[in-house]
Coordinates of C-alpha atoms in Angstrom, one line a residue:
M14 CA -40.4 -12.3 -40.2
A15 CA -38.6 -14.1 -37.3
N16 CA -35.2 -13.7 -39.1
Q17 CA -35.9 -10.0 -39.5
E18 CA -36.7 -9.6 -35.8
D19 CA -33.5 -11.6 -34.9
S20 CA -31.4 -9.3 -37.1
K21 CA -32.5 -6.4 -34.9
L22 CA -31.3 -7.9 -31.7
D23 CA -29.1 -5.5 -29.8
T24 CA -28.9 -6.1 -26.1
H25 CA -26.7 -3.0 -25.6
S26 CA -30.0 -1.1 -26.1
A27 CA -30.7 -2.0 -22.4
V28 CA -28.4 0.9 -21.5
Y29 CA -29.5 3.1 -24.5
Y30 CA -31.0 5.7 -22.2
H31 CA -28.0 5.7 -19.9
W32 CA -25.6 6.2 -22.8
R33 CA -27.6 9.2 -24.0
V34 CA -27.5 10.7 -20.4
W35 CA -23.7 10.2 -20.3
E36 CA -23.4 11.9 -23.6
L37 CA -25.6 14.8 -22.5
T38 CA -23.8 15.3 -19.2
G39 CA -20.3 15.3 -20.6
L40 CA -19.0 11.8 -20.0
M41 CA -19.2 10.1 -23.4
R42 CA -18.5 12.1 -26.6
P43 CA -21.2 11.5 -29.2
P44 CA -20.1 10.5 -32.7
G45 CA -19.6 13.4 -35.0
V46 CA -19.0 16.0 -32.3
S47 CA -15.8 18.0 -32.2
S48 CA -13.5 16.7 -29.4
L49 CA -12.4 20.2 -28.3
R50 CA -16.0 21.5 -28.3
Y51 CA -17.2 18.5 -26.3
V52 CA -14.4 18.9 -23.7
V53 CA -15.3 22.6 -23.2
Y54 CA -19.0 21.6 -22.9
S55 CA -18.2 18.8 -20.5
I56 CA -16.0 20.9 -18.2
T57 CA -18.5 23.8 -18.1
V58 CA -21.5 21.5 -17.2
N59 CA -19.7 19.5 -14.6
L60 CA -18.0 22.5 -13.0
V61 CA -21.2 24.5 -12.7
V62 CA -23.4 21.5 -11.5
T63 CA -21.4 18.4 -10.5
V64 CA -18.9 20.4 -8.5
L65 CA -20.5 23.6 -7.3
F66 CA -24.0 22.2 -6.5
P67 CA -22.8 19.8 -3.8
L68 CA -20.3 22.4 -2.5
S69 CA -23.2 24.8 -1.9
L70 CA -24.9 22.1 0.1
L71 CA -21.8 21.3 2.1
A72 CA -21.1 25.0 2.8
R73 CA -24.7 25.3 4.2
L74 CA -24.1 22.3 6.4
L75 CA -21.1 23.9 8.0
F76 CA -23.1 26.9 9.0
T77 CA -25.9 24.8 10.6
T78 CA -26.1 25.2 14.4
N79 CA -29.0 23.1 15.6
M80 CA -29.2 19.3 15.6
A81 CA -32.4 19.0 13.7
G82 CA -31.2 21.2 10.9
L83 CA -27.9 19.4 10.9
C84 CA -29.6 16.0 10.4
E85 CA -31.8 17.3 7.6
N86 CA -29.0 19.0 5.7
L87 CA -26.6 16.1 6.3
T88 CA -29.1 13.7 4.7
I89 CA -29.4 15.8 1.6
T90 CA -25.6 16.5 1.4
I91 CA -24.6 12.8 1.8
T92 CA -27.0 11.7 -0.8
D93 CA -25.9 14.3 -3.3
I94 CA -22.1 13.8 -2.8
V95 CA -22.3 10.0 -3.1
A96 CA -24.5 10.4 -6.2
N97 CA -21.8 12.6 -7.7
L98 CA -19.1 10.1 -6.8
K99 CA -21.1 7.4 -8.6
F100 CA -21.4 9.7 -11.6
A101 CA -17.6 10.4 -11.5
N102 CA -17.0 6.6 -11.3
V103 CA -18.7 6.2 -14.7
Y104 CA -16.0 8.4 -16.2
M105 CA -13.3 6.3 -14.6
V106 CA -14.7 3.0 -16.0
R107 CA -15.7 4.4 -19.5
K108 CA -13.0 2.1 -21.1
Q109 CA -14.8 -0.9 -19.6
L110 CA -18.1 0.4 -20.7
H111 CA -16.9 0.5 -24.3
E112 CA -15.5 -3.1 -23.8
I113 CA -18.9 -4.3 -22.7
R114 CA -20.5 -2.8 -25.8
S115 CA -18.0 -4.6 -28.1
L116 CA -18.5 -7.9 -26.2
L117 CA -22.3 -7.7 -26.3
R118 CA -22.1 -7.3 -30.1
L119 CA -20.2 -10.6 -30.4
M120 CA -22.7 -12.3 -28.1
D121 CA -25.6 -10.9 -29.9
A122 CA -24.2 -12.1 -33.2
R123 CA -23.8 -15.6 -31.8
A124 CA -27.5 -15.5 -30.6
R125 CA -28.6 -14.4 -34.1
M126 CA -26.6 -17.1 -35.7
V127 CA -28.2 -19.8 -33.5
G128 CA -31.6 -18.2 -34.1
D129 CA -33.5 -20.0 -31.3
P130 CA -36.7 -18.1 -30.5
G131 CA -36.4 -18.9 -26.8
E132 CA -33.0 -17.4 -26.6
I133 CA -34.0 -14.2 -28.5
S134 CA -37.1 -13.9 -26.3
A135 CA -35.0 -14.2 -23.1
L136 CA -32.6 -11.5 -24.2
R137 CA -35.4 -9.2 -25.3
K138 CA -37.1 -9.7 -22.0
E139 CA -34.0 -8.5 -20.0
V140 CA -33.6 -5.5 -22.3
N141 CA -37.2 -4.5 -21.6
I142 CA -36.7 -4.9 -17.9
A143 CA -33.6 -2.8 -17.9
Q144 CA -35.3 0.0 -19.9
G145 CA -38.3 -0.2 -17.7
N146 CA -36.1 0.2 -14.6
F147 CA -34.7 3.4 -16.1
R148 CA -38.2 4.8 -16.9
T149 CA -39.3 4.0 -13.3
F150 CA -36.3 5.8 -11.8
A151 CA -36.9 8.7 -14.2
S152 CA -40.5 8.9 -13.0
I153 CA -39.4 9.0 -9.4
F154 CA -36.9 11.8 -10.0
V155 CA -39.4 13.8 -12.1
F156 CA -41.9 13.6 -9.3
G157 CA -39.3 14.6 -6.7
T158 CA -38.2 17.6 -8.8
I159 CA -41.8 18.8 -9.3
M160 CA -42.6 18.4 -5.5
S161 CA -39.5 20.4 -4.6
C162 CA -40.7 23.2 -6.9
V163 CA -44.3 23.1 -5.6
R164 CA -43.0 23.2 -2.0
V165 CA -41.1 26.5 -2.8
V166 CA -44.2 28.0 -4.5
V167 CA -46.7 27.3 -1.8
R168 CA -44.5 28.4 1.1
P169 CA -45.6 31.8 2.5
D170 CA -42.0 32.9 3.1
R171 CA -39.0 32.7 0.9
E172 CA -37.2 29.3 0.7
L173 CA -34.7 27.7 -1.6
L174 CA -35.3 24.4 -3.4
Y175 CA -32.6 22.9 -1.2
P176 CA -30.8 24.3 1.8
A177 CA -27.6 25.8 0.4
W178 CA -25.2 28.6 1.0
F179 CA -24.3 31.2 -1.7
G180 CA -22.7 34.0 0.2
V181 CA -25.3 36.6 -0.9
D182 CA -28.5 37.9 0.8
W183 CA -31.4 36.3 -1.0
M184 CA -33.9 36.8 1.7
H185 CA -34.1 40.6 1.1
S186 CA -33.1 40.7 -2.6
T187 CA -35.6 39.5 -5.2
R188 CA -33.0 39.4 -7.9
N189 CA -30.6 37.2 -5.9
Y190 CA -33.6 35.0 -4.8
V191 CA -34.7 34.5 -8.4
L192 CA -31.2 33.9 -9.8
I193 CA -30.4 31.3 -7.0
N194 CA -33.6 29.4 -7.6
I195 CA -33.0 29.4 -11.3
Y196 CA -29.5 28.0 -10.7
Q197 CA -30.8 25.4 -8.2
L198 CA -33.6 24.3 -10.6
F199 CA -31.1 23.9 -13.4
G200 CA -28.7 22.1 -11.1
L201 CA -31.5 19.9 -9.7
I202 CA -32.6 18.9 -13.2
V203 CA -29.1 18.0 -14.3
Q204 CA -28.4 16.2 -11.0
A205 CA -31.7 14.3 -11.4
I206 CA -30.7 13.1 -14.9
Q207 CA -27.3 12.1 -13.6
N208 CA -28.6 10.3 -10.6
C209 CA -31.3 8.5 -12.7
A210 CA -28.6 7.0 -14.9
S211 CA -26.2 6.3 -11.9
D212 CA -28.9 4.5 -9.9
S213 CA -30.3 2.4 -12.8
Y214 CA -27.2 1.3 -14.7
P215 CA -26.1 -1.4 -12.1
P216 CA -29.4 -3.3 -12.4
A217 CA -29.3 -2.8 -16.2
F218 CA -25.9 -4.5 -16.5
L219 CA -27.1 -7.3 -14.2
C220 CA -30.1 -7.8 -16.4
L221 CA -27.8 -8.1 -19.5
L222 CA -25.6 -10.7 -17.7
T223 CA -28.7 -12.6 -16.6
G224 CA -30.2 -12.6 -20.1
H225 CA -27.0 -13.9 -21.8
M226 CA -26.7 -16.6 -19.1
R227 CA -30.3 -17.6 -19.7
A228 CA -29.7 -17.7 -23.5
L229 CA -26.7 -19.9 -23.0
E230 CA -28.6 -22.2 -20.6
L231 CA -31.2 -22.9 -23.2
R232 CA -28.4 -23.5 -25.8
V233 CA -26.6 -26.0 -23.6
R234 CA -29.8 -27.9 -22.7
R235 CA -30.3 -28.6 -26.4
I236 CA -26.9 -30.2 -26.8
G237 CA -27.3 -33.8 -28.0
C238 CA -31.1 -33.7 -28.3
R239 CA -32.0 -36.4 -30.8
T240 CA -34.4 -35.4 -33.5
E241 CA -35.1 -36.5 -37.0
K242 CA -33.1 -33.5 -38.2
S243 CA -30.2 -34.6 -36.2
Y244 CA -29.7 -37.9 -38.2
K245 CA -30.8 -36.8 -41.6
G246 CA -28.0 -37.6 -44.0
Q247 CA -25.6 -38.4 -41.1
S248 CA -24.1 -41.4 -39.5
Y249 CA -24.2 -41.9 -35.8
E250 CA -20.5 -41.1 -35.4
A251 CA -20.8 -38.0 -37.5
W252 CA -23.7 -36.8 -35.4
R253 CA -21.7 -37.4 -32.2
E254 CA -18.8 -35.3 -33.7
E255 CA -21.2 -32.5 -34.5
V256 CA -22.6 -32.6 -30.9
Y257 CA -19.0 -32.3 -29.7
Q258 CA -18.5 -29.2 -31.8
E259 CA -21.7 -27.8 -30.3
L260 CA -20.3 -28.3 -26.8
I261 CA -17.0 -26.5 -27.8
E262 CA -19.0 -23.6 -29.1
C263 CA -21.0 -23.4 -25.9
I264 CA -17.8 -23.5 -23.8
R265 CA -16.6 -20.5 -25.8
D266 CA -19.9 -18.8 -25.2
L267 CA -19.4 -19.5 -21.5
A268 CA -16.0 -17.9 -21.6
R269 CA -17.6 -14.8 -23.0
V270 CA -20.2 -14.8 -20.3
H271 CA -17.5 -15.1 -17.6
R272 CA -15.5 -12.3 -19.3
L273 CA -18.7 -10.1 -19.3
R274 CA -19.1 -10.8 -15.6
E275 CA -15.5 -9.8 -14.9
I276 CA -15.9 -6.5 -16.7
I277 CA -19.3 -5.8 -15.0
Q278 CA -17.7 -6.6 -11.6
R279 CA -15.1 -3.9 -12.3
V280 CA -17.7 -1.4 -13.4
L281 CA -20.1 -1.9 -10.5
S282 CA -17.8 -2.6 -7.6
V283 CA -17.1 1.1 -6.6
A284 CA -20.6 2.3 -7.5
C285 CA -22.4 -0.4 -5.4
M286 CA -20.0 0.0 -2.5
A287 CA -20.7 3.8 -2.5
Q288 CA -24.4 3.0 -2.5
F289 CA -24.1 0.7 0.6
V290 CA -22.1 3.4 2.4
C291 CA -24.6 6.1 1.5
S292 CA -27.5 3.9 2.6
A293 CA -26.0 3.2 6.0
A294 CA -25.0 6.8 6.6
V295 CA -28.4 8.2 5.4
Q296 CA -30.4 5.6 7.4
C297 CA -28.5 6.5 10.6
T298 CA -28.9 10.2 10.0
V299 CA -32.6 9.8 9.2
A300 CA -33.1 7.8 12.4
M301 CA -31.6 10.7 14.3
H302 CA -33.7 13.3 12.4
F303 CA -36.8 11.3 12.9
L304 CA -36.3 11.0 16.7
Y305 CA -35.5 14.7 17.1
M306 CA -38.4 15.8 14.9
A307 CA -40.8 13.5 16.7
D308 CA -40.2 15.6 19.8
D309 CA -41.2 18.8 18.0
H310 CA -44.2 17.2 16.3
D311 CA -42.9 18.5 12.9
H312 CA -44.9 16.2 10.6
T313 CA -43.4 17.7 7.4
A314 CA -39.9 16.9 8.5
M315 CA -40.9 13.4 9.5
I316 CA -42.4 12.8 6.1
I317 CA -39.2 14.0 4.4
S318 CA -37.2 11.7 6.7
I319 CA -39.3 8.7 5.8
V320 CA -39.0 9.5 2.0
F321 CA -35.2 9.7 2.2
F322 CA -35.1 6.5 4.2
S323 CA -37.3 4.7 1.7
A324 CA -35.3 6.0 -1.3
V325 CA -31.9 4.8 -0.1
T326 CA -33.4 1.5 1.1
L327 CA -35.0 1.0 -2.3
E328 CA -31.8 1.7 -4.2
V329 CA -30.0 -1.0 -2.1
F330 CA -32.9 -3.5 -2.6
V331 CA -32.9 -3.0 -6.4
I332 CA -29.2 -3.9 -6.8
C333 CA -29.4 -6.8 -4.3
Y334 CA -32.5 -8.2 -6.0
F335 CA -31.0 -8.1 -9.5
G336 CA -27.7 -9.5 -8.2
D337 CA -29.5 -12.4 -6.5
R338 CA -31.5 -12.9 -9.7
M339 CA -28.3 -13.2 -11.7
R340 CA -26.8 -15.7 -9.1
T341 CA -29.9 -17.9 -9.5
Q342 CA -29.5 -17.8 -13.3
S343 CA -25.9 -18.8 -13.0
E344 CA -26.9 -21.9 -11.0
A345 CA -29.4 -22.8 -13.6
L346 CA -26.7 -22.5 -16.3
C347 CA -24.5 -24.9 -14.3
D348 CA -27.4 -27.3 -14.1
A349 CA -27.9 -27.1 -17.8
F350 CA -24.5 -28.8 -18.4
Y351 CA -25.6 -31.7 -16.2
D352 CA -28.9 -31.9 -18.1
C353 CA -27.5 -32.1 -21.7
N354 CA -27.5 -35.5 -23.4
W355 CA -23.9 -36.5 -22.5
V356 CA -24.5 -40.2 -22.0
E357 CA -24.3 -41.1 -25.7
Q358 CA -21.4 -38.8 -26.6
L359 CA -17.7 -39.3 -27.4
P360 CA -15.1 -39.7 -24.6
K361 CA -13.6 -36.3 -25.6
F362 CA -17.1 -34.7 -25.1
K363 CA -17.3 -36.1 -21.6
R364 CA -13.8 -35.0 -20.8
E365 CA -14.5 -31.4 -21.9
L366 CA -17.8 -31.5 -20.0
L367 CA -16.1 -32.5 -16.8
F368 CA -13.6 -29.7 -17.1
T369 CA -16.4 -27.2 -17.7
L370 CA -18.5 -28.5 -14.7
A371 CA -15.4 -28.0 -12.5
R372 CA -15.2 -24.4 -13.5
T373 CA -18.9 -23.7 -13.0
Q374 CA -19.5 -25.1 -9.5
R375 CA -19.4 -21.8 -7.8
P376 CA -22.4 -19.5 -8.6
S377 CA -21.5 -16.2 -10.1
L378 CA -21.9 -13.1 -7.9
I379 CA -21.1 -9.4 -8.2
Y380 CA -19.5 -7.9 -5.2
A381 CA -19.7 -4.3 -4.0
G382 CA -16.1 -3.2 -3.2
N383 CA -15.0 -6.8 -4.1
Y384 CA -16.3 -7.8 -0.7
I385 CA -20.1 -7.4 -0.2
A386 CA -22.2 -9.8 -2.4
L387 CA -25.1 -8.4 -4.2
S388 CA -27.8 -10.7 -2.9
L389 CA -31.0 -10.7 -1.0
E390 CA -29.2 -12.1 2.0
T391 CA -27.0 -9.0 2.0
F392 CA -30.1 -6.8 1.9
E393 CA -31.5 -8.7 4.9
Q394 CA -28.3 -8.0 6.8
V395 CA -28.5 -4.3 5.9
M396 CA -32.0 -4.1 7.3
R397 CA -31.1 -5.9 10.4
F398 CA -28.2 -3.5 10.9
T399 CA -30.5 -0.5 10.4
Y400 CA -33.0 -1.9 12.9
S401 CA -30.2 -2.4 15.5
V402 CA -29.0 1.2 15.0
F403 CA -32.5 2.6 15.3
T404 CA -33.1 0.6 18.5
L405 CA -29.8 1.7 20.0
L406 CA -30.6 5.4 19.2
L407 CA -34.1 5.0 20.6
R408 CA -32.7 3.7 23.9
A409 CA -30.1 6.4 24.1
K410 CA -32.7 9.2 23.5

């Protein structure tokens, strides 16, 4: 039964939902679908939604004349434009995404060959966490979409799902009003699906990297462990030679982990940097909106401001948390090489171990824009910056 379970190990399933979303929204052509047909489908969907939807928001922003409305529209527009840029970035790194899938197959095959229950469990745990994150983000986006629809329905006067400009009179034309709301609802659903995948794939890839680091850590810690099975039918020297080969295999596994980290760095760099920029811009805009709305005692606008502030802050926290978690695991992997039974081993074993330790001294980190480390320390700095800006705006009010 254990062998059957091990044979089903597929860590790439951590991004199964994301891959389906990318196929549905025109980024990844599914197997068996005509190339020409999929290109036409992809261009149509992305032109109608990914391009026109944010343009309608931007056009409305340009026609806004009061400060409170400007802050409200700017918050929505910035969030949507950055979300679309992150979505477009997936298309730009699709080659690396396919490379990650191929590399994960090799690493999964190695884990199945080793067959250690602890390693398999660690990998499955990370897959479950990644899929759970996607479902959590999906629930949030579904709730937000439903609330937007409810808000339009319960309003006594006509209002769109989102403030946007379409160049037609929808206030006095029922047909235009219905058509625009149908388009906005369709665009909102597609954008929600896109954003759900864009916001949850960085932590998913960080989970995959953490899981394979954990599996390798357990593998390295077992090197040289003396058991009855170790000596059965072997001389002491033959056993030491076998342990040396185990180390060499683990060093090759470490090279694959480092390669996976390098590819994930290229995939996440732009997306995470865009998220940091979006978070800073939205937090500052929300602070302005909150202060202006506080003067008018507009509690609905204040709640919307708090929701947007919390959303962008949560997105930054998630990637920083999983980045910090991966860094902690990389330090544990380095410690594992110290903890293996190296004392009894051959001189060539100790030489290879020293070289490996020299290469693993620095903990692994993923950087947004190749500059900002994804760690809880970074999140703390972001929150301090936000507090400083809010305090400055409060004093200047």
